[in-house]
PDB file of C-alpha atoms in Angstrom:
ATOM      1  CA  UNK A   9      84.065 101.448 108.188  1.00 83.00           C
ATOM      2  CA  UNK A  10      83.607 100.887 104.290  1.00 89.00           C
ATOM      3  CA  UNK A  11      84.742 103.601 101.795  1.00 92.00           C
ATOM      4  CA  UNK A  12      87.421 105.803 100.465  1.00 95.00           C
ATOM      5  CA  UNK A  13      89.364 108.802 101.859  1.00 95.00           C
ATOM      6  CA  UNK A  14      91.164 110.652  99.397  1.00 96.00           C
ATOM      7  CA  UNK A  15      94.562 112.036 101.000  1.00 96.00           C
ATOM      8  CA  UNK A  16      96.897 114.676  99.748  1.00 97.00           C
ATOM      9  CA  UNK A  17     100.061 112.987 100.773  1.00 96.00           C
ATOM     10  CA  UNK A  18     102.822 115.361 102.196  1.00 96.00           C
ATOM     11  CA  UNK A  19     106.457 114.744 101.329  1.00 95.00           C
ATOM     12  CA  UNK A  20     108.706 112.828 103.513  1.00 93.00           C
ATOM     13  CA  UNK A  21     106.065 109.941 104.078  1.00 92.00           C
ATOM     14  CA  UNK A  22     105.848 106.583 102.235  1.00 90.00           C
ATOM     15  CA  UNK A  23     102.348 105.286 101.326  1.00 92.00           C
ATOM     16  CA  UNK A  24     102.578 102.664 104.089  1.00 92.00           C
ATOM     17  CA  UNK A  25     103.419 105.154 106.631  1.00 93.00           C
ATOM     18  CA  UNK A  26     100.022 106.854 105.782  1.00 95.00           C
ATOM     19  CA  UNK A  27      98.059 103.778 105.915  1.00 94.00           C
ATOM     20  CA  UNK A  28      99.450 102.969 109.473  1.00 93.00           C
ATOM     21  CA  UNK A  29      98.575 106.545 110.734  1.00 93.00           C
ATOM     22  CA  UNK A  30      94.954 106.424 109.334  1.00 94.00           C
ATOM     23  CA  UNK A  31      94.483 102.837 110.693  1.00 92.00           C
ATOM     24  CA  UNK A  32      95.254 104.068 114.123  1.00 91.00           C
ATOM     25  CA  UNK A  33      93.506 107.426 113.621  1.00 91.00           C
ATOM     26  CA  UNK A  34      90.259 105.780 112.658  1.00 91.00           C
ATOM     27  CA  UNK A  35      90.792 102.596 114.810  1.00 89.00           C
ATOM     28  CA  UNK A  36      89.997 100.787 111.659  1.00 90.00           C
ATOM     29  CA  UNK A  37      90.798  97.082 111.081  1.00 89.00           C
ATOM     30  CA  UNK A  38      91.190  96.821 107.142  1.00 93.00           C
ATOM     31  CA  UNK A  39      92.817  99.570 105.381  1.00 95.00           C
ATOM     32  CA  UNK A  40      94.928  99.749 102.259  1.00 93.00           C
ATOM     33  CA  UNK A  41      96.118 102.181  99.373  1.00 93.00           C
ATOM     34  CA  UNK A  42      95.266 102.487  95.825  1.00 89.00           C
ATOM     35  CA  UNK A  43      98.806 103.227  94.270  1.00 86.00           C
ATOM     36  CA  UNK A  44     102.223 103.577  95.937  1.00 87.00           C
ATOM     37  CA  UNK A  45     103.710 107.073  96.215  1.00 91.00           C
ATOM     38  CA  UNK A  46     107.489 107.348  96.930  1.00 89.00           C
ATOM     39  CA  UNK A  47     108.310 109.406 100.041  1.00 92.00           C
ATOM     40  CA  UNK A  48     109.357 112.376  97.928  1.00 93.00           C
ATOM     41  CA  UNK A  49     106.158 112.661  96.180  1.00 96.00           C
ATOM     42  CA  UNK A  50     103.039 114.587  97.160  1.00 97.00           C
ATOM     43  CA  UNK A  51      99.388 114.385  95.961  1.00 97.00           C
ATOM     44  CA  UNK A  52      96.696 112.063  95.583  1.00 97.00           C
ATOM     45  CA  UNK A  53      96.657 108.927  97.549  1.00 97.00           C
ATOM     46  CA  UNK A  54      93.446 106.877  97.793  1.00 96.00           C
ATOM     47  CA  UNK A  55      92.839 105.195 100.942  1.00 96.00           C
ATOM     48  CA  UNK A  56      90.470 102.146 101.127  1.00 95.00           C
ATOM     49  CA  UNK A  57      88.720 101.154 104.268  1.00 95.00           C
ATOM     50  CA  UNK A  58      86.744  97.727 104.992  1.00 92.00           C
ATOM     51  CA  UNK A  59      85.053  96.422 101.755  1.00 88.00           C
ATOM     52  CA  UNK A  60      86.588  99.256  99.736  1.00 90.00           C
ATOM     53  CA  UNK A  61      89.973  97.230  99.756  1.00 91.00           C
ATOM     54  CA  UNK A  62      88.302  94.722  97.275  1.00 86.00           C
ATOM     55  CA  UNK A  63      88.105  97.470  94.733  1.00 87.00           C
ATOM     56  CA  UNK A  64      91.715  98.616  95.164  1.00 89.00           C
ATOM     57  CA  UNK A  65      92.963  96.845  91.822  1.00 87.00           C
ATOM     58  CA  UNK A  66      90.468  98.637  89.808  1.00 85.00           C
ATOM     59  CA  UNK A  67      91.700 101.860  91.150  1.00 87.00           C
ATOM     60  CA  UNK A  68      95.230 101.033  90.501  1.00 86.00           C
ATOM     61  CA  UNK A  69      94.165 100.100  86.858  1.00 84.00           C
ATOM     62  CA  UNK A  70      92.923 103.750  86.308  1.00 86.00           C
ATOM     63  CA  UNK A  71      94.382 106.707  84.620  1.00 91.00           C
ATOM     64  CA  UNK A  72      97.034 108.569  86.688  1.00 95.00           C
ATOM     65  CA  UNK A  73      98.168 112.358  86.118  1.00 97.00           C
ATOM     66  CA  UNK A  74     101.412 113.495  87.466  1.00 98.00           C
ATOM     67  CA  UNK A  75     103.523 116.687  87.445  1.00 98.00           C
ATOM     68  CA  UNK A  76     107.277 116.269  87.893  1.00 98.00           C
ATOM     69  CA  UNK A  77     110.318 118.593  87.852  1.00 98.00           C
ATOM     70  CA  UNK A  78     113.487 117.273  86.021  1.00 98.00           C
ATOM     71  CA  UNK A  79     116.848 118.447  87.246  1.00 98.00           C
ATOM     72  CA  UNK A  80     119.449 118.050  84.356  1.00 98.00           C
ATOM     73  CA  UNK A  81     122.903 117.357  84.941  1.00 97.00           C
ATOM     74  CA  UNK A  82     122.848 115.226  88.066  1.00 98.00           C
ATOM     75  CA  UNK A  83     122.219 111.555  87.951  1.00 97.00           C
ATOM     76  CA  UNK A  84     121.029 109.939  91.369  1.00 95.00           C
ATOM     77  CA  UNK A  85     121.123 106.308  92.277  1.00 93.00           C
ATOM     78  CA  UNK A  86     117.222 106.474  93.381  1.00 93.00           C
ATOM     79  CA  UNK A  87     116.570 108.536  90.196  1.00 95.00           C
ATOM     80  CA  UNK A  88     115.176 111.281  92.450  1.00 95.00           C
ATOM     81  CA  UNK A  89     116.565 114.052  94.925  1.00 95.00           C
ATOM     82  CA  UNK A  90     116.481 111.574  97.760  1.00 92.00           C
ATOM     83  CA  UNK A  91     119.423 109.597  96.495  1.00 93.00           C
ATOM     84  CA  UNK A  92     123.198 110.268  95.957  1.00 93.00           C
ATOM     85  CA  UNK A  93     124.788 111.534  92.954  1.00 96.00           C
ATOM     86  CA  UNK A  94     126.474 108.916  90.850  1.00 94.00           C
ATOM     87  CA  UNK A  95     126.988 111.089  87.579  1.00 96.00           C
ATOM     88  CA  UNK A  96     126.983 114.421  86.208  1.00 98.00           C
ATOM     89  CA  UNK A  97     126.969 116.256  82.825  1.00 98.00           C
ATOM     90  CA  UNK A  98     127.461 119.724  81.813  1.00 98.00           C
ATOM     91  CA  UNK A  99     124.922 119.339  78.914  1.00 98.00           C
ATOM     92  CA  UNK A 100     121.583 121.322  79.164  1.00 98.00           C
ATOM     93  CA  UNK A 101     119.049 120.612  76.370  1.00 98.00           C
ATOM     94  CA  UNK A 102     117.176 123.256  74.718  1.00 98.00           C
ATOM     95  CA  UNK A 103     113.354 123.339  74.720  1.00 98.00           C
ATOM     96  CA  UNK A 104     113.433 122.036  71.075  1.00 98.00           C
ATOM     97  CA  UNK A 105     115.760 119.306  71.883  1.00 98.00           C
ATOM     98  CA  UNK A 106     113.191 118.190  74.741  1.00 98.00           C
ATOM     99  CA  UNK A 107     110.317 118.477  72.498  1.00 98.00           C
ATOM    100  CA  UNK A 108     112.046 116.404  69.900  1.00 98.00           C
ATOM    101  CA  UNK A 109     112.672 113.617  72.428  1.00 98.00           C
ATOM    102  CA  UNK A 110     109.316 113.510  73.804  1.00 98.00           C
ATOM    103  CA  UNK A 111     107.422 111.483  71.250  1.00 98.00           C
ATOM    104  CA  UNK A 112     109.517 108.370  71.830  1.00 97.00           C
ATOM    105  CA  UNK A 113     108.035 108.170  75.410  1.00 97.00           C
ATOM    106  CA  UNK A 114     104.482 108.360  74.269  1.00 97.00           C
ATOM    107  CA  UNK A 115     102.310 105.433  73.842  1.00 96.00           C
ATOM    108  CA  UNK A 116     103.183 101.750  74.321  1.00 95.00           C
ATOM    109  CA  UNK A 117     106.795 101.858  75.566  1.00 95.00           C
ATOM    110  CA  UNK A 118     109.274  99.602  77.294  1.00 95.00           C
ATOM    111  CA  UNK A 119     110.845 100.815  80.583  1.00 95.00           C
ATOM    112  CA  UNK A 120     113.387  99.884  82.895  1.00 93.00           C
ATOM    113  CA  UNK A 121     112.199 100.390  86.291  1.00 90.00           C
ATOM    114  CA  UNK A 122     114.538 102.383  89.035  1.00 89.00           C
ATOM    115  CA  UNK A 123     116.870  99.820  90.864  1.00 86.00           C
ATOM    116  CA  UNK A 124     115.283 101.411  94.178  1.00 83.00           C
ATOM    117  CA  UNK A 125     111.810  99.804  93.553  1.00 82.00           C
ATOM    118  CA  UNK A 126     109.654  97.153  95.105  1.00 81.00           C
ATOM    119  CA  UNK A 127     110.228  94.888  92.322  1.00 85.00           C
ATOM    120  CA  UNK A 128     111.340  91.349  93.422  1.00 85.00           C
ATOM    121  CA  UNK A 129     114.551  90.015  92.103  1.00 82.00           C
ATOM    122  CA  UNK A 130     115.167  86.260  93.102  1.00 78.00           C
ATOM    123  CA  UNK A 131     112.631  86.855  95.844  1.00 83.00           C
ATOM    124  CA  UNK A 132     114.116  89.983  97.380  1.00 84.00           C
ATOM    125  CA  UNK A 133     113.076  93.596  96.871  1.00 86.00           C
ATOM    126  CA  UNK A 134     115.198  95.349  94.424  1.00 84.00           C
ATOM    127  CA  UNK A 135     115.553  98.552  96.905  1.00 83.00           C
ATOM    128  CA  UNK A 136     116.809  96.054  99.443  1.00 84.00           C
ATOM    129  CA  UNK A 137     119.657  94.672  97.350  1.00 85.00           C
ATOM    130  CA  UNK A 138     120.513  98.144  96.112  1.00 83.00           C
ATOM    131  CA  UNK A 139     120.900  99.399  99.637  1.00 85.00           C
ATOM    132  CA  UNK A 140     123.127  96.470 100.337  1.00 81.00           C
ATOM    133  CA  UNK A 141     125.372  97.682  97.604  1.00 81.00           C
ATOM    134  CA  UNK A 142     124.531  94.737  95.294  1.00 82.00           C
ATOM    135  CA  UNK A 143     124.404  95.331  91.567  1.00 80.00           C
ATOM    136  CA  UNK A 144     120.779  95.149  90.298  1.00 81.00           C
ATOM    137  CA  UNK A 145     119.653  94.545  86.819  1.00 83.00           C
ATOM    138  CA  UNK A 146     115.935  94.990  85.996  1.00 86.00           C
ATOM    139  CA  UNK A 147     114.545  93.868  82.718  1.00 88.00           C
ATOM    140  CA  UNK A 148     112.596  96.391  80.561  1.00 92.00           C
ATOM    141  CA  UNK A 149     108.665  96.401  81.098  1.00 92.00           C
ATOM    142  CA  UNK A 150     105.869  97.343  78.969  1.00 93.00           C
ATOM    143  CA  UNK A 151     104.333 100.730  80.103  1.00 93.00           C
ATOM    144  CA  UNK A 152     101.529 103.000  78.577  1.00 94.00           C
ATOM    145  CA  UNK A 153     102.050 106.788  78.484  1.00 97.00           C
ATOM    146  CA  UNK A 154      99.073 108.674  77.129  1.00 96.00           C
ATOM    147  CA  UNK A 155     100.501 112.108  77.573  1.00 97.00           C
ATOM    148  CA  UNK A 156     103.833 113.386  78.114  1.00 98.00           C
ATOM    149  CA  UNK A 157     104.113 117.305  77.841  1.00 98.00           C
ATOM    150  CA  UNK A 158     106.883 119.903  78.504  1.00 98.00           C
ATOM    151  CA  UNK A 159     104.776 122.364  80.735  1.00 98.00           C
ATOM    152  CA  UNK A 160     107.397 125.122  81.624  1.00 98.00           C
ATOM    153  CA  UNK A 161     111.047 125.821  81.810  1.00 98.00           C
ATOM    154  CA  UNK A 162     111.881 127.545  84.898  1.00 97.00           C
ATOM    155  CA  UNK A 163     115.684 127.652  83.998  1.00 97.00           C
ATOM    156  CA  UNK A 164     118.496 125.880  82.024  1.00 97.00           C
ATOM    157  CA  UNK A 165     118.793 123.254  84.820  1.00 98.00           C
ATOM    158  CA  UNK A 166     115.156 122.354  85.318  1.00 98.00           C
ATOM    159  CA  UNK A 167     112.107 121.537  83.308  1.00 98.00           C
ATOM    160  CA  UNK A 168     108.589 120.869  84.451  1.00 98.00           C
ATOM    161  CA  UNK A 169     106.226 118.094  82.798  1.00 98.00           C
ATOM    162  CA  UNK A 170     102.843 116.738  82.932  1.00 98.00           C
ATOM    163  CA  UNK A 171     102.350 113.012  82.391  1.00 98.00           C
ATOM    164  CA  UNK A 172      99.013 111.081  81.970  1.00 97.00           C
ATOM    165  CA  UNK A 173      99.698 107.168  82.242  1.00 95.00           C
ATOM    166  CA  UNK A 174      98.359 103.695  83.036  1.00 89.00           C
ATOM    167  CA  UNK A 175      99.375 101.163  85.650  1.00 85.00           C
ATOM    168  CA  UNK A 176     102.880 100.681  86.810  1.00 84.00           C
ATOM    169  CA  UNK A 177     104.686 103.505  84.859  1.00 93.00           C
ATOM    170  CA  UNK A 178     107.628 104.932  86.813  1.00 94.00           C
ATOM    171  CA  UNK A 179     108.104 108.679  86.636  1.00 96.00           C
ATOM    172  CA  UNK A 180     111.496 108.474  87.848  1.00 96.00           C
ATOM    173  CA  UNK A 181     112.479 106.123  84.991  1.00 96.00           C
ATOM    174  CA  UNK A 182     110.540 108.613  82.491  1.00 97.00           C
ATOM    175  CA  UNK A 183     112.674 111.369  83.861  1.00 97.00           C
ATOM    176  CA  UNK A 184     115.912 109.501  84.000  1.00 97.00           C
ATOM    177  CA  UNK A 185     115.397 108.027  80.288  1.00 97.00           C
ATOM    178  CA  UNK A 186     114.350 111.502  78.847  1.00 98.00           C
ATOM    179  CA  UNK A 187     117.460 113.280  80.231  1.00 98.00           C
ATOM    180  CA  UNK A 188     119.432 110.439  78.439  1.00 97.00           C
ATOM    181  CA  UNK A 189     117.625 110.914  75.254  1.00 98.00           C
ATOM    182  CA  UNK A 190     118.727 114.870  75.351  1.00 98.00           C
ATOM    183  CA  UNK A 191     122.223 113.895  75.776  1.00 98.00           C
ATOM    184  CA  UNK A 192     122.551 114.608  79.412  1.00 98.00           C
ATOM    185  CA  UNK A 193     121.526 112.910  82.762  1.00 98.00           C
ATOM    186  CA  UNK A 194     119.078 113.925  85.313  1.00 98.00           C
ATOM    187  CA  UNK A 195     116.603 113.100  88.274  1.00 98.00           C
ATOM    188  CA  UNK A 196     113.181 114.146  89.570  1.00 97.00           C
ATOM    189  CA  UNK A 197     113.410 116.989  91.966  1.00 97.00           C
ATOM    190  CA  UNK A 198     109.920 117.152  92.769  1.00 97.00           C
ATOM    191  CA  UNK A 199     106.806 114.927  91.925  1.00 98.00           C
ATOM    192  CA  UNK A 200     103.222 115.357  92.430  1.00 98.00           C
ATOM    193  CA  UNK A 201     100.102 113.077  91.573  1.00 97.00           C
ATOM    194  CA  UNK A 202      96.949 114.828  90.518  1.00 97.00           C
ATOM    195  CA  UNK A 203      94.734 112.113  89.654  1.00 95.00           C
ATOM    196  CA  UNK A 204      94.162 108.284  90.250  1.00 94.00           C
ATOM    197  CA  UNK A 205      91.106 107.097  88.371  1.00 90.00           C
ATOM    198  CA  UNK A 206      88.075 108.975  89.488  1.00 90.00           C
ATOM    199  CA  UNK A 207      89.860 110.640  92.287  1.00 94.00           C
ATOM    200  CA  UNK A 208      91.388 114.226  91.808  1.00 94.00           C
ATOM    201  CA  UNK A 209      93.653 116.596  93.883  1.00 95.00           C
ATOM    202  CA  UNK A 210      90.587 118.899  94.257  1.00 94.00           C
ATOM    203  CA  UNK A 211      88.749 116.494  96.760  1.00 91.00           C
ATOM    204  CA  UNK A 212      91.813 115.353  98.406  1.00 96.00           C
ATOM    205  CA  UNK A 213      92.317 116.060 102.176  1.00 95.00           C
ATOM    206  CA  UNK A 214      95.635 117.144 103.619  1.00 95.00           C
ATOM    207  CA  UNK A 215      97.028 114.484 106.114  1.00 92.00           C
ATOM    208  CA  UNK A 216      97.742 116.983 108.888  1.00 90.00           C
ATOM    209  CA  UNK A 217      94.095 118.232 108.701  1.00 91.00           C
ATOM    210  CA  UNK A 218      92.928 114.798 110.159  1.00 89.00           C
ATOM    211  CA  UNK A 219      95.070 115.145 113.404  1.00 80.00           C
ATOM    212  CA  UNK A 220      97.044 112.630 114.975  1.00 77.00           C
ATOM    213  CA  UNK A 221      96.078 109.125 116.660  1.00 76.00           C
ATOM    214  CA  UNK A 222      94.781 109.744 120.062  1.00 73.00           C
ATOM    215  CA  UNK A 223      93.528 113.310 119.402  1.00 74.00           C
ATOM    216  CA  UNK A 224      89.940 114.035 120.505  1.00 71.00           C
ATOM    217  CA  UNK A 225      87.391 114.034 119.008  1.00 76.00           C
ATOM    218  CA  UNK A 226      88.743 111.543 116.292  1.00 75.00           C
ATOM    219  CA  UNK A 227      87.976 112.186 112.563  1.00 82.00           C
ATOM    220  CA  UNK A 228      84.468 111.389 111.524  1.00 83.00           C
ATOM    221  CA  UNK A 229      83.833 108.291 109.319  1.00 83.00           C
ATOM    222  CA  UNK A 230      81.437 110.600 107.328  1.00 87.00           C
ATOM    223  CA  UNK A 231      84.634 111.866 105.521  1.00 90.00           C
ATOM    224  CA  UNK A 232      84.632 108.519 103.815  1.00 93.00           C
ATOM    225  CA  UNK A 233      83.248 108.399 100.094  1.00 92.00           C
ATOM    226  CA  UNK A 234      81.227 105.377  99.091  1.00 88.00           C
ATOM    227  CA  UNK A 235      82.965 102.133  98.019  1.00 85.00           C
ATOM    228  CA  UNK A 236      81.452 102.405  94.570  1.00 81.00           C
ATOM    229  CA  UNK A 237      82.874 106.005  93.952  1.00 86.00           C
ATOM    230  CA  UNK A 238      86.209 103.996  92.971  1.00 85.00           C
ATOM    231  CA  UNK A 239      84.467 102.612  90.155  1.00 84.00           C
ATOM    232  CA  UNK A 240      82.594 105.630  88.808  1.00 84.00           C
ATOM    233  CA  UNK A 241      84.196 105.146  85.278  1.00 81.00           C
ATOM    234  CA  UNK A 242      82.841 101.809  84.959  1.00 86.00           C
ATOM    235  CA  UNK A 243      79.328 101.656  83.278  1.00 88.00           C
ATOM    236  CA  UNK A 244      76.339 101.072  85.757  1.00 89.00           C
ATOM    237  CA  UNK A 245      73.891  98.360  85.443  1.00 90.00           C
ATOM    238  CA  UNK A 246      70.772  98.614  87.627  1.00 90.00           C
ATOM    239  CA  UNK A 247      69.270  95.118  88.978  1.00 92.00           C
ATOM    240  CA  UNK A 248      66.411  94.545  91.118  1.00 91.00           C
ATOM    241  CA  UNK A 249      66.858  93.263  94.667  1.00 91.00           C
ATOM    242  CA  UNK A 250      65.887  89.743  93.752  1.00 91.00           C
ATOM    243  CA  UNK A 251      68.418  89.734  90.758  1.00 91.00           C
ATOM    244  CA  UNK A 252      71.119  91.290  93.204  1.00 91.00           C
ATOM    245  CA  UNK A 253      70.413  88.258  95.566  1.00 90.00           C
ATOM    246  CA  UNK A 254      70.788  85.667  92.825  1.00 88.00           C
ATOM    247  CA  UNK A 255      74.217  87.174  92.019  1.00 87.00           C
ATOM    248  CA  UNK A 256      75.119  87.176  95.844  1.00 88.00           C
ATOM    249  CA  UNK A 257      74.252  83.427  95.664  1.00 86.00           C
ATOM    250  CA  UNK A 258      76.721  82.765  92.856  1.00 83.00           C
ATOM    251  CA  UNK A 259      74.194  82.604  89.985  1.00 84.00           C
ATOM    252  CA  UNK A 260      74.933  84.196  86.606  1.00 84.00           C
ATOM    253  CA  UNK A 261      71.887  85.979  84.981  1.00 89.00           C
ATOM    254  CA  UNK A 262      71.128  85.817  81.204  1.00 90.00           C
ATOM    255  CA  UNK A 263      71.747  88.884  79.366  1.00 88.00           C
ATOM    256  CA  UNK A 264      68.169  88.386  77.831  1.00 88.00           C
ATOM    257  CA  UNK A 265      66.643  89.249  80.975  1.00 88.00           C
ATOM    258  CA  UNK A 266      68.502  92.430  81.217  1.00 88.00           C
ATOM    259  CA  UNK A 267      67.637  93.726  77.567  1.00 87.00           C
ATOM    260  CA  UNK A 268      67.243  97.603  77.548  1.00 86.00           C
ATOM    261  CA  UNK A 269      69.156  97.834  80.913  1.00 88.00           C
ATOM    262  CA  UNK A 270      72.670  97.240  79.669  1.00 87.00           C
ATOM    263  CA  UNK A 271      74.732 100.464  79.441  1.00 87.00           C
ATOM    264  CA  UNK A 272      75.334 101.500  75.842  1.00 86.00           C
ATOM    265  CA  UNK A 273      79.123 101.970  76.718  1.00 85.00           C
ATOM    266  CA  UNK A 274      79.562  98.667  78.204  1.00 84.00           C
ATOM    267  CA  UNK A 275      81.660  96.126  76.094  1.00 83.00           C
ATOM    268  CA  UNK A 276      79.351  92.990  75.422  1.00 79.00           C
ATOM    269  CA  UNK A 277      82.361  90.817  74.851  1.00 82.00           C
ATOM    270  CA  UNK A 278      83.686  90.488  78.252  1.00 84.00           C
ATOM    271  CA  UNK A 279      83.359  94.008  79.429  1.00 86.00           C
ATOM    272  CA  UNK A 280      82.915  95.246  83.190  1.00 87.00           C
ATOM    273  CA  UNK A 281      79.712  96.705  84.578  1.00 89.00           C
ATOM    274  CA  UNK A 282      79.148  98.227  88.073  1.00 88.00           C
ATOM    275  CA  UNK A 283      76.019  96.455  89.434  1.00 90.00           C
ATOM    276  CA  UNK A 284      73.842  98.666  91.470  1.00 89.00           C
ATOM    277  CA  UNK A 285      70.545  97.694  93.118  1.00 89.00           C
ATOM    278  CA  UNK A 286      68.412 100.483  94.329  1.00 83.00           C
ATOM    279  CA  UNK A 287      71.382 102.779  94.876  1.00 80.00           C
ATOM    280  CA  UNK A 288      73.372 100.083  96.700  1.00 83.00           C
ATOM    281  CA  UNK A 289      76.642  98.996  95.062  1.00 85.00           C
ATOM    282  CA  UNK A 290      76.494  95.079  94.638  1.00 87.00           C
ATOM    283  CA  UNK A 291      79.742  94.532  93.073  1.00 86.00           C
ATOM    284  CA  UNK A 292      81.441  94.094  89.449  1.00 88.00           C
ATOM    285  CA  UNK A 293      80.189  91.527  86.852  1.00 89.00           C
ATOM    286  CA  UNK A 294      81.413  90.640  83.200  1.00 88.00           C
ATOM    287  CA  UNK A 295      79.229  90.403  80.240  1.00 89.00           C
ATOM    288  CA  UNK A 296      80.387  87.135  79.036  1.00 85.00           C
ATOM    289  CA  UNK A 297      78.719  84.437  76.646  1.00 80.00           C
ATOM    290  CA  UNK A 298      75.241  86.022  76.995  1.00 87.00           C
ATOM    291  CA  UNK A 299      75.532  85.939  80.635  1.00 89.00           C
ATOM    292  CA  UNK A 300      76.212  88.547  83.623  1.00 89.00           C
ATOM    293  CA  UNK A 301      78.810  86.748  85.477  1.00 87.00           C
ATOM    294  CA  UNK A 302      79.862  87.885  89.065  1.00 87.00           C
ATOM    295  CA  UNK A 303      83.530  88.667  89.217  1.00 84.00           C
ATOM    296  CA  UNK A 304      83.922  90.714  92.598  1.00 82.00           C
ATOM    297  CA  UNK A 305      80.774  91.193  94.949  1.00 82.00           C
ATOM    298  CA  UNK A 306      80.837  93.415  97.939  1.00 73.00           C
ATOM    299  CA  UNK A 307      78.980  92.855 101.158  1.00 62.00           C
ATOM    300  CA  UNK A 308      78.204  96.135 103.047  1.00 52.00           C
ATOM    301  CA  UNK A 309      75.643  97.954 104.654  1.00 45.00           C
ATOM    302  CA  UNK A 310      74.018 101.006 103.820  1.00 43.00           C
ATOM    303  CA  UNK A 311      73.880 103.014 100.663  1.00 41.00           C
ATOM    304  CA  UNK A 312      76.807 103.193  98.211  1.00 41.00           C
ATOM    305  CA  UNK A 313      75.462 105.311  95.125  1.00 41.00           C
ATOM    306  CA  UNK A 314      77.611 106.840  92.635  1.00 41.00           C
ATOM    307  CA  UNK A 315      76.443 109.618  90.340  1.00 38.00           C
TER     308      UNK A 315
END
């Protein structure tokens, strides 16, 4: 089994729990996911089977879109509603105060991750140390937030936001820090991921629609999307089967041989291209020093075309 299954993750399950369930459900050997979602969160969780696991890093680097509800006045140790209250405030910011604070959280920012995160501290996971009652101090990390908008205000205690971001941005930290910037405290009460790279919630399958391990019949592998679907945002370069074979043998190809076929939107100075041969996904290559250099090639059977 090679391909992607886009799951609409329910609340109450971690990403690893979903992977374990699907591995048993499909009786698959190699399964991974394209971006962690906390148990509280719902929404788009791309699941990679077989050869698709080789493309997971490119999915995780893709643009992500979230919607979250920030509850003011209640600070939690996990920065979401699954945690315990460690601080309170009677301050409730106005819409104008929220709008005034938002620009500081857009663009390239520095962000302190939640202490209940998988980041390692002296070889230990931060969340393990936090659960043991140890004081966890995490250094600020660079993050990229392309969009952070106030979507609605149901009441004085809550506000709903839409965020578009890059890799490694913690929504819990955004919520916590925005509340602080507004002169109060807060945590995420609800979180949904609506997009990961080329994968959108409109095509996500609710996990419970697939059944349980041991059900008869088992879900069909036809539900999987082609491996290269995860790379649809990367410019495509068409090769002949003979050229593709050269790449598979570890040979670089001169760009002069490919004149007229190199996509206009590909960066000639080290940019990635998605190599296709007769509708078959061959792998990813870089345009480097007048050569097409293999970066990650995928051996698989059958077509893997992407529109």
